[in-house]
XYZ file of C-alpha atoms in Angstrom:
777
model
C 104.389 74.684 112.983
C 102.046 76.895 110.943
C 103.682 79.527 108.836
C 103.897 82.667 110.858
C 101.613 85.365 109.373
C 103.996 87.833 110.942
C 106.438 89.795 108.834
C 107.631 91.717 111.916
C 107.354 95.481 111.868
C 107.513 96.632 108.274
C 110.051 99.538 108.628
C 111.836 99.779 105.367
C 111.469 102.284 102.592
C 109.116 100.924 99.815
C 108.680 101.729 96.118
C 106.654 104.718 96.157
C 107.437 107.675 98.110
C 104.112 109.210 97.591
C 101.746 108.381 100.551
C 98.539 107.053 99.326
C 96.914 106.516 102.359
C 99.163 107.415 105.417
C 100.193 104.641 107.888
C 96.761 102.730 107.518
C 96.793 100.107 110.294
C 93.792 98.235 111.659
C 92.925 97.697 115.532
C 93.868 94.199 116.228
C 91.436 92.609 118.776
C 92.804 89.771 120.501
C 91.152 86.144 119.499
C 90.803 82.782 121.081
C 92.820 80.154 119.731
C 90.866 77.075 119.273
C 91.935 73.554 119.587
C 92.383 72.101 116.030
C 91.313 68.773 117.526
C 88.254 67.597 119.557
C 89.258 66.558 122.995
C 87.940 63.084 122.228
C 90.743 62.221 119.562
C 93.884 60.407 121.059
C 97.072 61.375 120.993
C 98.338 58.817 118.737
C 95.587 59.960 116.170
C 96.541 63.412 116.486
C 99.992 62.477 115.764
C 99.014 60.456 112.829
C 97.173 63.388 111.175
C 100.077 65.701 111.833
C 102.566 63.622 110.135
C 100.652 63.121 107.332
C 100.044 66.574 106.651
C 103.856 66.647 106.949
C 104.484 64.140 104.605
C 102.049 65.661 101.999
C 103.744 68.716 102.432
C 107.324 67.494 101.670
C 106.081 65.675 98.538
C 104.573 69.139 97.378
C 107.656 70.994 98.219
C 109.862 68.548 96.098
C 107.470 69.122 93.167
C 107.375 72.801 93.383
C 110.925 72.997 93.818
C 111.667 71.175 90.463
C 109.209 73.254 88.879
C 111.109 76.588 90.317
C 114.577 75.096 89.128
C 112.818 74.674 85.770
C 111.886 78.385 85.334
C 115.605 79.524 86.227
C 116.974 77.131 83.596
C 114.572 78.472 81.030
C 114.705 82.028 81.852
C 117.503 84.766 82.611
C 117.736 84.556 86.358
C 118.165 88.343 86.534
C 115.010 88.911 85.019
C 113.151 86.450 86.935
C 114.266 87.972 90.327
C 113.504 91.303 89.186
C 110.235 90.568 87.800
C 109.005 89.376 91.103
C 110.431 92.094 92.940
C 108.713 94.654 91.031
C 105.261 93.021 90.681
C 105.043 90.629 93.438
C 107.148 92.205 96.124
C 106.516 96.066 96.078
C 104.121 97.817 98.567
C 102.869 101.437 98.384
C 104.502 103.368 101.126
C 102.430 104.160 104.201
C 99.917 101.017 103.365
C 100.566 97.877 105.515
C 98.766 95.198 104.003
C 99.697 92.785 106.525
C 98.061 94.912 109.396
C 94.984 95.369 107.018
C 94.618 92.016 105.771
C 96.076 90.054 108.695
C 98.784 88.319 106.056
C 100.911 89.079 103.287
C 100.148 87.663 99.919
C 103.729 87.681 98.821
C 105.847 88.079 102.067
C 109.497 89.582 101.060
C 111.505 86.822 102.487
C 110.143 84.962 99.189
C 112.643 87.272 97.387
C 115.732 86.242 99.273
C 114.726 82.695 98.550
C 114.613 83.592 94.789
C 117.805 85.317 94.854
C 119.573 82.451 96.657
C 118.034 80.086 93.890
C 119.320 82.256 91.332
C 122.909 81.567 92.643
C 122.280 78.071 92.431
C 122.113 77.769 88.766
C 124.239 79.058 85.845
C 123.655 82.124 83.902
C 121.011 81.408 81.166
C 120.897 83.791 78.248
C 117.628 84.436 77.244
C 115.216 87.205 76.177
C 112.163 85.136 76.648
C 109.469 87.005 78.629
C 106.913 85.128 81.144
C 103.812 86.473 79.442
C 101.190 83.602 80.040
C 103.323 81.836 82.588
C 103.243 84.705 85.289
C 100.605 83.302 87.180
C 102.197 79.763 87.363
C 105.484 81.252 88.483
C 103.995 83.172 91.103
C 102.067 80.264 92.359
C 105.095 78.231 92.140
C 107.062 80.333 94.395
C 104.121 80.615 97.011
C 103.300 76.892 96.961
C 107.261 75.957 97.403
C 107.381 78.339 100.587
C 104.071 77.261 101.960
C 104.656 73.290 101.662
C 108.306 73.795 102.882
C 106.908 75.476 106.382
C 104.132 72.819 106.517
C 106.750 69.873 105.956
C 108.360 70.801 109.439
C 105.160 68.696 110.819
C 107.193 65.771 109.757
C 109.451 66.369 113.058
C 106.430 65.078 114.918
C 107.189 61.376 113.722
C 109.929 61.420 116.525
C 107.548 62.503 119.201
C 106.396 59.903 121.928
C 104.685 62.300 124.554
C 103.550 65.771 124.835
C 106.642 67.036 126.238
C 108.245 65.888 123.005
C 105.395 67.893 120.963
C 106.226 70.866 123.052
C 109.828 70.889 122.212
C 109.018 70.151 118.819
C 106.757 73.168 118.725
C 109.555 75.492 120.276
C 111.979 74.478 117.546
C 109.422 75.113 114.901
C 108.549 78.424 116.302
C 112.277 79.383 116.054
C 112.381 77.841 112.623
C 109.434 79.929 111.344
C 110.821 83.150 113.156
C 114.031 82.659 111.298
C 112.150 81.792 107.882
C 109.666 84.636 107.934
C 110.029 87.134 110.633
C 111.984 90.215 109.515
C 113.386 93.011 111.229
C 114.384 92.791 114.829
C 113.406 96.395 115.708
C 112.457 99.527 113.992
C 115.056 100.845 111.212
C 116.228 103.746 113.316
C 116.983 101.424 116.030
C 118.731 98.873 113.945
C 120.741 101.443 112.314
C 121.692 103.062 115.230
C 122.802 100.068 117.139
C 124.761 98.538 114.461
C 126.718 101.662 113.876
C 127.630 101.895 117.586
C 128.816 98.406 117.559
C 130.847 98.890 114.302
C 132.500 102.330 115.823
C 133.716 100.197 118.744
C 135.869 98.258 117.012
C 136.845 100.773 113.840
C 140.482 100.870 114.070
C 141.206 96.860 114.331
C 138.451 96.199 111.591
C 140.164 98.446 109.147
C 143.546 97.071 109.751
C 142.401 93.517 109.449
C 139.503 93.667 106.940
C 140.780 96.601 104.858
C 137.879 98.552 105.097
C 136.075 101.120 107.561
C 133.005 99.239 108.876
C 130.962 102.385 108.990
C 131.575 102.816 105.456
C 129.919 99.411 104.519
C 126.888 100.458 106.472
C 126.745 103.910 104.965
C 127.211 101.935 101.444
C 124.150 99.593 102.168
C 122.156 102.528 103.381
C 123.016 104.551 100.111
C 122.082 101.338 97.894
C 118.657 101.369 99.825
C 117.953 104.876 98.797
C 119.514 104.461 95.424
C 117.419 101.428 94.721
C 113.993 103.211 95.725
C 114.905 106.146 93.605
C 115.450 103.727 90.677
C 112.171 102.119 91.217
C 110.312 105.290 91.281
C 111.935 106.196 88.174
C 111.150 103.467 86.430
C 107.439 103.503 87.557
C 107.326 107.182 86.322
C 108.566 105.994 82.917
C 106.000 103.328 82.643
C 103.179 105.698 83.889
C 104.417 107.963 80.975
C 103.508 105.609 78.093
C 100.173 104.420 79.968
C 98.541 107.634 79.823
C 98.518 108.572 76.114
C 95.356 107.655 74.619
C 96.439 107.754 70.997
C 98.662 105.273 69.072
C 101.771 107.894 68.428
C 101.781 109.186 71.640
C 102.379 105.800 73.377
C 105.282 105.103 70.821
C 106.817 108.507 71.300
C 106.412 108.437 75.086
C 107.718 104.844 75.249
C 110.795 105.977 73.267
C 111.317 109.053 75.160
C 111.293 107.020 78.654
C 113.783 104.211 77.373
C 116.293 106.011 74.974
C 118.199 102.932 74.531
C 115.479 101.224 72.547
C 115.567 101.415 68.516
C 113.191 104.375 67.457
C 110.519 103.480 64.922
C 109.183 105.343 61.713
C 106.006 105.815 60.678
C 106.014 102.384 58.626
C 107.212 100.564 61.402
C 104.556 101.971 63.911
C 101.945 100.988 61.429
C 103.323 97.453 61.301
C 103.204 96.916 65.124
C 99.931 98.824 65.300
C 98.471 95.991 63.082
C 100.111 93.073 64.929
C 98.378 94.281 68.137
C 95.137 94.366 66.476
C 94.955 98.156 66.339
C 94.052 98.001 70.024
C 95.571 100.503 72.432
C 95.500 98.454 75.622
C 97.368 95.482 73.721
C 100.134 98.246 72.433
C 100.537 99.265 75.962
C 100.548 95.655 77.252
C 103.148 94.930 74.730
C 105.529 97.940 75.641
C 104.954 97.174 79.430
C 106.383 93.624 78.722
C 109.296 94.943 76.954
C 110.262 97.288 79.476
C 110.336 94.487 82.029
C 113.628 93.815 80.457
C 115.104 96.993 82.071
C 114.065 95.682 85.428
C 117.473 94.174 86.154
C 119.153 97.443 85.655
C 116.968 99.056 88.537
C 118.225 96.237 90.725
C 121.722 96.738 89.602
C 124.233 99.535 90.445
C 127.757 100.193 89.205
C 130.646 101.548 91.422
C 130.620 104.798 89.446
C 126.809 105.059 90.237
C 127.094 103.987 93.869
C 129.815 106.830 94.429
C 127.924 109.388 92.838
C 124.947 108.788 94.759
C 127.128 108.870 98.206
C 128.682 112.117 97.063
C 132.320 110.643 96.665
C 131.904 109.951 100.430
C 133.595 106.733 99.998
C 136.170 106.088 97.437
C 135.369 103.980 94.463
C 138.382 101.406 95.429
C 136.629 101.136 98.859
C 133.340 100.686 97.360
C 134.305 97.832 94.928
C 136.140 96.243 97.905
C 133.228 95.904 100.091
C 130.814 95.197 97.418
C 133.058 92.292 96.222
C 133.230 90.734 99.635
C 129.289 91.026 99.640
C 128.780 89.295 96.529
C 128.459 86.106 94.688
C 128.541 85.097 91.233
C 125.690 83.095 89.579
C 126.592 79.316 89.919
C 128.589 79.824 93.024
C 125.987 78.368 95.525
C 125.438 75.259 93.049
C 126.520 72.891 95.679
C 124.639 74.351 98.889
C 122.387 72.152 100.878
C 118.835 73.064 99.918
C 117.734 73.373 103.572
C 119.945 76.281 103.941
C 118.139 78.254 101.404
C 115.296 78.577 103.938
C 116.899 78.733 107.662
C 120.554 79.819 106.878
C 120.251 81.723 103.678
C 123.794 82.655 102.171
C 122.424 85.810 100.625
C 121.803 87.113 104.312
C 125.670 87.813 104.477
C 126.550 88.327 100.839
C 123.331 90.034 99.526
C 124.415 91.028 96.052
C 125.134 89.216 92.671
C 128.353 90.311 90.891
C 127.265 90.284 87.049
C 129.387 90.084 83.800
C 128.797 93.849 83.290
C 130.834 94.505 86.696
C 127.516 95.689 88.307
C 126.043 94.600 91.486
C 122.661 92.925 91.715
C 120.092 92.707 94.250
C 116.548 92.512 95.088
C 116.616 92.568 98.784
C 117.677 96.208 99.605
C 114.498 96.178 102.016
C 116.687 93.480 104.303
C 119.689 95.707 104.476
C 119.004 97.207 107.865
C 117.896 93.818 109.294
C 121.202 91.954 108.160
C 123.779 94.571 108.549
C 124.464 93.619 111.913
C 124.730 89.823 110.964
C 127.168 90.825 107.988
C 129.130 93.045 110.381
C 129.635 90.184 112.844
C 130.473 87.713 110.101
C 133.621 89.678 109.337
C 134.187 89.933 112.940
C 133.996 86.315 113.889
C 136.336 85.401 111.176
C 139.107 86.978 112.754
C 140.205 86.076 116.205
C 141.764 89.419 117.011
C 138.872 91.532 116.246
C 136.624 88.878 117.978
C 138.204 88.983 121.112
C 137.786 92.901 121.306
C 134.330 92.834 120.110
C 133.093 90.357 122.321
C 134.517 92.206 125.328
C 133.129 95.572 124.501
C 129.913 94.471 123.171
C 128.672 93.223 126.884
C 129.848 96.598 128.297
C 127.997 98.449 125.161
C 124.642 96.843 126.343
C 124.934 97.540 130.125
C 125.562 101.237 129.272
C 122.799 101.479 126.868
C 120.497 99.834 129.526
C 121.843 101.896 132.202
C 121.009 105.086 130.342
C 117.724 104.052 129.425
C 116.940 103.312 132.946
C 118.341 106.791 134.291
C 116.105 108.592 131.654
C 112.988 106.791 132.157
C 113.174 106.903 135.898
C 114.818 110.256 136.843
C 113.544 109.660 140.697
C 115.378 106.804 140.907
C 118.480 105.434 142.417
C 120.642 103.272 140.003
C 123.565 101.256 141.062
C 125.676 99.171 138.461
C 128.164 96.199 138.873
C 127.160 95.334 142.302
C 129.673 92.497 143.934
C 128.076 90.076 146.471
C 128.168 86.779 148.295
C 125.518 84.644 149.042
C 125.694 83.472 152.775
C 125.682 79.745 151.926
C 128.724 79.772 149.799
C 131.996 81.672 148.975
C 131.183 82.606 145.076
C 131.362 86.201 144.170
C 128.411 87.237 142.113
C 127.808 90.633 140.000
C 124.608 92.285 139.588
C 124.583 94.244 136.044
C 122.138 96.996 137.256
C 119.769 97.819 140.115
C 117.099 100.526 139.844
C 115.453 101.682 143.012
C 112.432 103.891 143.215
C 110.108 104.292 145.937
C 109.373 100.831 147.467
C 110.493 99.165 144.176
C 113.819 97.567 143.160
C 114.230 96.490 139.118
C 116.882 93.988 139.056
C 118.459 93.788 135.701
C 120.937 91.175 133.983
C 122.064 91.891 130.410
C 122.874 89.253 127.965
C 124.555 90.476 124.614
C 125.129 86.906 123.097
C 123.581 86.221 119.626
C 121.668 83.503 118.193
C 123.973 81.141 116.140
C 122.918 79.713 112.678
C 122.468 76.229 114.025
C 120.029 77.588 116.910
C 118.166 79.463 114.145
C 117.754 76.329 112.046
C 116.006 74.708 115.216
C 118.855 72.387 115.951
C 117.854 71.194 119.451
C 121.045 71.489 121.435
C 122.180 74.714 120.023
C 118.652 76.251 120.430
C 118.130 75.151 123.850
C 121.602 76.025 124.881
C 120.782 79.543 123.304
C 117.535 79.644 125.069
C 119.239 78.907 128.624
C 122.127 81.556 128.109
C 119.950 84.127 126.871
C 116.803 83.692 128.925
C 117.171 81.355 131.758
C 120.796 82.583 133.103
C 119.863 86.054 133.397
C 116.771 84.889 135.343
C 118.527 83.044 137.612
C 121.310 85.778 138.389
C 118.413 88.527 138.910
C 116.416 86.116 141.029
C 119.461 84.985 143.036
C 120.115 88.620 143.702
C 116.654 89.460 144.735
C 116.634 86.733 147.128
C 119.900 87.823 148.648
C 118.329 91.493 149.464
C 114.809 89.867 150.752
C 116.860 87.725 152.766
C 119.304 90.219 154.209
C 116.886 93.585 154.901
C 119.606 96.260 155.965
C 122.335 98.616 154.382
C 124.698 96.810 152.193
C 127.841 98.189 150.830
C 128.565 96.408 147.780
C 131.789 96.941 146.137
C 132.190 97.142 142.211
C 134.987 96.357 139.984
C 135.539 100.004 139.180
C 136.467 100.401 142.882
C 132.943 102.478 143.891
C 130.638 101.338 146.678
C 127.162 100.939 146.099
C 125.178 101.523 149.268
C 122.062 99.684 149.000
C 119.325 99.533 151.742
C 117.243 96.593 151.112
C 115.079 97.082 154.288
C 113.292 99.719 152.459
C 112.283 97.508 149.506
C 108.935 95.746 149.251
C 108.415 94.982 145.686
C 110.983 93.339 143.269
C 111.057 93.173 139.487
C 113.506 90.859 138.043
C 114.364 91.543 134.325
C 116.567 89.994 131.679
C 117.645 92.095 128.833
C 119.006 90.793 125.647
C 120.892 92.529 122.492
C 119.097 89.620 120.391
C 115.340 89.681 119.562
C 114.227 86.108 120.351
C 110.560 86.459 118.908
C 107.635 84.397 120.177
C 109.798 81.948 122.236
C 111.887 84.581 123.909
C 109.034 85.895 125.983
C 106.990 82.838 126.705
C 108.675 80.985 129.594
C 106.072 78.369 129.995
C 107.151 76.945 126.550
C 110.601 76.174 128.031
C 109.048 74.506 130.965
C 106.510 72.677 129.033
C 109.225 71.256 126.531
C 111.061 70.129 129.396
C 114.302 72.100 128.656
C 114.343 73.575 132.214
C 113.169 72.252 135.270
C 112.477 75.829 136.862
C 109.250 76.912 138.247
C 107.702 80.256 136.611
C 108.615 81.873 140.216
C 112.469 81.316 139.508
C 112.400 82.760 136.166
C 112.370 86.489 135.174
C 110.947 87.795 131.744
C 113.653 88.530 129.084
C 113.070 91.584 126.807
C 115.190 92.826 124.213
C 116.729 96.290 124.389
C 115.110 97.764 121.378
C 111.718 96.459 122.676
C 112.407 97.859 126.008
C 113.242 101.381 124.472
C 109.974 101.415 122.631
C 107.941 100.294 125.804
C 109.517 103.155 127.572
C 109.161 105.870 124.932
C 105.294 104.855 124.750
C 104.401 104.766 128.555
C 104.297 108.246 129.664
C 104.659 107.931 133.445
C 107.105 106.184 135.740
C 104.143 104.309 137.233
C 103.204 102.702 133.800
C 106.686 101.367 133.116
C 106.891 99.700 136.603
C 103.213 98.493 136.401
C 104.158 96.943 132.593
C 107.227 95.015 134.022
C 105.438 93.717 136.918
C 102.303 92.754 135.404
C 103.897 91.476 132.144
C 105.698 88.723 134.342
C 102.135 87.888 136.097
C 100.310 87.806 132.730
C 103.028 85.654 131.104
C 102.569 83.291 133.975
C 98.856 83.039 133.863
C 97.842 83.569 130.412
C 98.322 81.082 127.323
C 99.169 83.331 124.539
C 100.890 83.364 121.159
C 102.901 86.539 120.261
C 106.069 88.450 120.997
C 106.915 91.288 123.472
C 105.374 94.073 121.193
C 102.249 92.167 120.491
C 102.163 91.969 124.514
C 102.746 95.291 124.806
C 100.233 96.428 122.185
C 97.781 94.218 124.168
C 98.705 96.074 127.474
C 97.857 99.382 125.846
C 94.435 98.262 125.212
C 93.647 97.286 128.838
C 96.774 97.367 131.193
C 96.537 93.560 131.188
C 93.274 94.056 133.200
C 90.991 91.237 131.565
C 89.424 90.135 134.875
C 88.738 86.349 135.623
C 89.803 85.482 132.130
C 93.409 85.718 133.234
C 93.110 82.568 135.292
C 91.155 80.574 132.762
C 93.466 77.478 131.899
C 91.359 76.711 129.017
C 91.690 80.398 127.511
C 94.326 80.713 124.758
C 94.766 84.178 123.198
C 96.485 84.861 119.689
C 98.157 88.365 119.823
C 100.023 88.062 116.655
C 100.227 91.117 114.569
C 98.933 93.204 117.733
C 102.520 94.967 117.410
C 101.416 96.468 114.449
C 99.237 99.038 115.879
C 102.601 100.761 117.160
C 104.088 100.929 113.741
C 102.411 104.047 112.376
C 103.925 106.244 115.038
C 107.538 104.986 114.960
C 107.662 104.583 111.133
C 105.979 108.147 110.886
C 108.428 109.613 113.475
C 111.796 108.173 111.615
C 110.214 109.559 108.354
C 109.015 113.000 109.728
C 105.369 112.367 109.347
C 103.238 113.343 112.097
C 101.195 110.533 113.530
C 99.543 110.287 116.875
C 101.448 108.475 119.533
C 99.791 105.602 121.025
C 99.132 105.458 124.770
C 97.789 103.340 127.398
C 93.944 103.458 127.334
C 92.777 105.642 130.216
C 90.494 108.565 130.747
C 91.806 112.166 130.480
C 91.020 112.406 134.433
C 93.083 109.276 134.928
C 95.781 110.614 133.208
C 95.593 113.770 135.195
C 95.217 112.020 138.478
C 98.486 109.622 137.745
C 100.496 112.706 136.606
C 99.781 114.770 139.689
C 100.149 111.638 142.049
C 103.651 111.212 140.652
C 104.658 114.868 140.887
C 103.503 115.422 144.304
C 102.654 112.640 146.476
C 104.341 110.260 148.756
C 104.105 106.703 148.243
C 103.079 107.753 144.871
C 104.145 104.699 143.130
C 101.787 102.412 145.176
C 98.972 104.563 144.802
C 99.619 104.590 141.116
C 99.965 100.992 140.723
C 96.410 100.423 142.267
C 94.812 102.994 139.773
C 96.671 101.425 136.903
C 94.734 97.962 137.882
C 91.469 99.588 136.530
C 90.886 99.361 132.901
C 89.009 102.399 131.220
C 85.628 100.873 131.403
C 85.851 101.041 135.152
C 87.490 104.547 135.392
C 84.750 105.875 133.414
C 82.158 104.032 135.880
C 84.125 105.435 138.770
C 83.973 109.074 137.216
C 80.351 108.856 136.555
C 79.152 107.745 139.925
C 81.642 110.273 141.481
C 80.102 113.035 139.715
C 76.692 111.859 140.700
C 77.636 111.797 144.396
C 79.573 115.126 144.087
C 76.556 116.738 142.830
C 74.171 115.242 145.856
C 76.859 116.546 148.127
C 76.817 119.976 146.702
C 73.132 120.104 146.789
C 72.610 118.650 150.207
C 70.827 115.877 149.063
C 72.300 113.350 150.909
C 70.774 111.699 153.892
C 73.838 111.427 155.724
C 76.551 114.073 156.543
C 79.535 112.391 154.914
C 79.130 110.153 151.820
C 81.666 108.162 149.769
C 81.640 105.889 146.863
C 83.195 102.202 147.197
C 84.348 100.623 143.978
C 85.760 96.827 144.044
C 87.754 95.814 141.004
C 90.057 93.172 139.860
C 89.628 89.587 139.814
C 88.942 87.756 143.171
C 92.716 86.796 143.677
C 93.866 90.407 143.055
C 91.112 92.689 144.462
C 91.410 96.264 145.020
C 89.338 98.877 146.564
C 88.800 102.213 145.274
C 87.053 104.974 147.502
C 85.763 108.444 146.382
C 85.223 110.947 149.277
C 83.694 114.192 148.337
C 83.491 116.602 151.356
C 82.284 120.271 152.061
C 82.472 122.693 154.803
C 84.665 119.851 156.564
C 87.635 120.850 158.691
C 90.876 118.422 158.406
C 90.579 116.843 161.795
C 87.001 115.719 160.726
C 88.160 114.602 157.472
C 90.880 112.467 158.587
C 88.637 110.776 160.868
C 86.186 109.710 158.338
C 88.819 108.645 156.280
C 90.045 106.409 159.482
C 86.578 105.327 159.625
C 86.556 104.280 155.947
C 90.014 102.377 156.279
C 88.427 100.438 159.271
C 85.618 99.296 157.117
C 87.741 98.455 154.239
C 90.180 96.429 156.537
C 87.225 94.217 157.799
C 86.806 92.885 154.293
C 88.833 89.627 153.277
C 91.228 89.139 150.382
C 91.815 92.706 149.548
C 95.024 93.308 148.346
C 95.185 97.092 148.583
C 92.992 100.169 148.478
C 93.084 103.839 147.865
C 91.116 106.590 149.300
C 90.753 109.827 146.957
C 89.305 112.944 148.957
C 87.854 115.860 147.142
C 87.437 119.175 148.946
C 84.267 120.527 147.259
C 85.030 124.032 148.700
C 88.447 124.178 146.877
C 89.761 124.097 143.394
C 92.053 121.178 143.895
C 92.054 119.412 140.793
C 92.252 116.334 140.250
C 92.195 115.648 144.026
C 92.538 116.981 147.608
C 93.984 114.236 149.349
C 95.102 110.603 149.271
C 95.132 107.840 151.904
C 96.118 104.328 151.499
C 97.713 101.368 153.445
C 101.490 100.597 154.151
C 100.575 96.807 153.730
C 99.682 96.919 150.358
C 100.100 93.707 148.280
C 100.441 94.613 144.637
C 102.015 91.185 143.007
C 100.247 88.025 142.553
C 101.698 84.665 142.958
C 103.149 83.117 139.848
C 102.523 79.187 140.233
């Protein structure tokens, strides 16, 4: 219910191409979320306080809304919008204030609200500048949005139990996500997926809608760049007349920068100079305010201008056709429901205002990559012929994308798609989308390509809960159902597919199952926290009956960052346990950012029910690399925190060992500080063995690690002048000691022959009875 501080993934181009401070980001440490109410405050009193906040916020919202409408009745609406976009909404490229400060003073979605409000009012012919009203105007916009978000607390009026509260929290999190979170992936991912989906229906789309869908995407992309160039050009112009120190120099530079203004002679310059008190700062301020009248031109584009910028790739007739379909005119939204401004903003589907000058105005080009898919699908859903074909190919598209990602990420794996199977207790035919077998692990994947409907985005209970069940719960059930079938029937299965092929799956060799749902939509905070669905009583499942749900684009990022196959498996496995055990706030990329710090190895804290952690904005640590990579700027790639030796160890094990995945999994359960401790003590023991300083002939290092309910043992055994038979005997003795201990889920023994240069180890030993996974309930 509080306003999200997260403008997800700042990926779009900003005003200045000059990088002032390359991709600055602050390391985000997780923080404990404190309960805002003391334990002794009863439930009824808490509701009373929350409702009072909601009521006051609603009153404040009504007042600020009238204030904002007043501005649009008194000033030129395009001037107001342009002024806000230029002065309040611009950011230097490469500097992410949200990552540095923890919040944005003027989030970009405020501009979407302003553009919609402009369309609700008739055109006002006015040349009046804001001047002394600037601060009040900015405050009005900020207070309006803050009070509107806080007014969601009023929903609590209908709550009578903690379950009701949980359901309301879930609704408001979706509403806040809809309102304030932008970009469902990085720009290059959004552009790629939108274009590929558009190409799937290009012919039927062109025949029915009247233009090529990829041309619409090229057009939106071109206007993003065109607008950025015009912004930089305007900034360059204003700087030109700010630099001179003499009166005449300021006049000359201003008139050169804006040739449409009336040229002044010496007498006129003297009159103006006297009027500003012969103060050079006042003169520059006056010209700067006057230049603001040109800002609407910066955000307005003619057909010819766009065509020239795109090098005539798209005809002017098609450009006009597309832009007309994506435009409103001033006053056209005068009858719109005010609530839709925030939770179903119509400018998301028609992001332009067509002006009287036959130009197309928009202050939200930063949104184009984010909304392009919604725009595409809005045309598709209005035409039954295109919709039928699109929905048919969209699901297959996601399955193919996931299959290709899995084959690329797990080159040692067997990948089976489309397995048809029946349970022993019914005659229903089920289908599994994808099964990935690697060593003793099986990743069971179910894909869902459905989208989040506008009512669900607005927090409508029935539609939201239905959407969550379709996109999160159903694939969970399907994956868990197939897992149970394979576990209960440990044998070679010959499963047919719809294509006529047969998948030969030997489930007798599988020991560890990783169920996973993959969506095309990004569900934000509520999509990656299954406990919220359970606590809201939306579903009656236990956590053990559900699988994590990750969007395809997030999964793509995760697999690109994690360098080994073992790390990818470890993340998916531990992520499910972490979600079950830890109370947290954040989305998938926040979780992943946290994982990179410690591999989810946080000791007994993981099982402390009173511990809540806020991971919001943790994903910002990934942005510098992916934004930089997309813009051909070299930025260090983020990695899982581990020592150089641990990295070498994992790489060597994966490339040359049997049972490498289990061994690697155990090593990945050690946080970096434990790795450092192990290496330090091992180095000391090696020195003693080499120098014959040990009392016994054979010596080894024992290290226990992990919380009590997930305890492992790592043994370092350095030896010299020892034959293989003797070495193996010592390792068997170590195994005997370990197996006498209780509650040990697994162990790994690493042998180091000090007579050779076998780096990073000489021999590995472990157990075939290793238990890697923790219980969820």
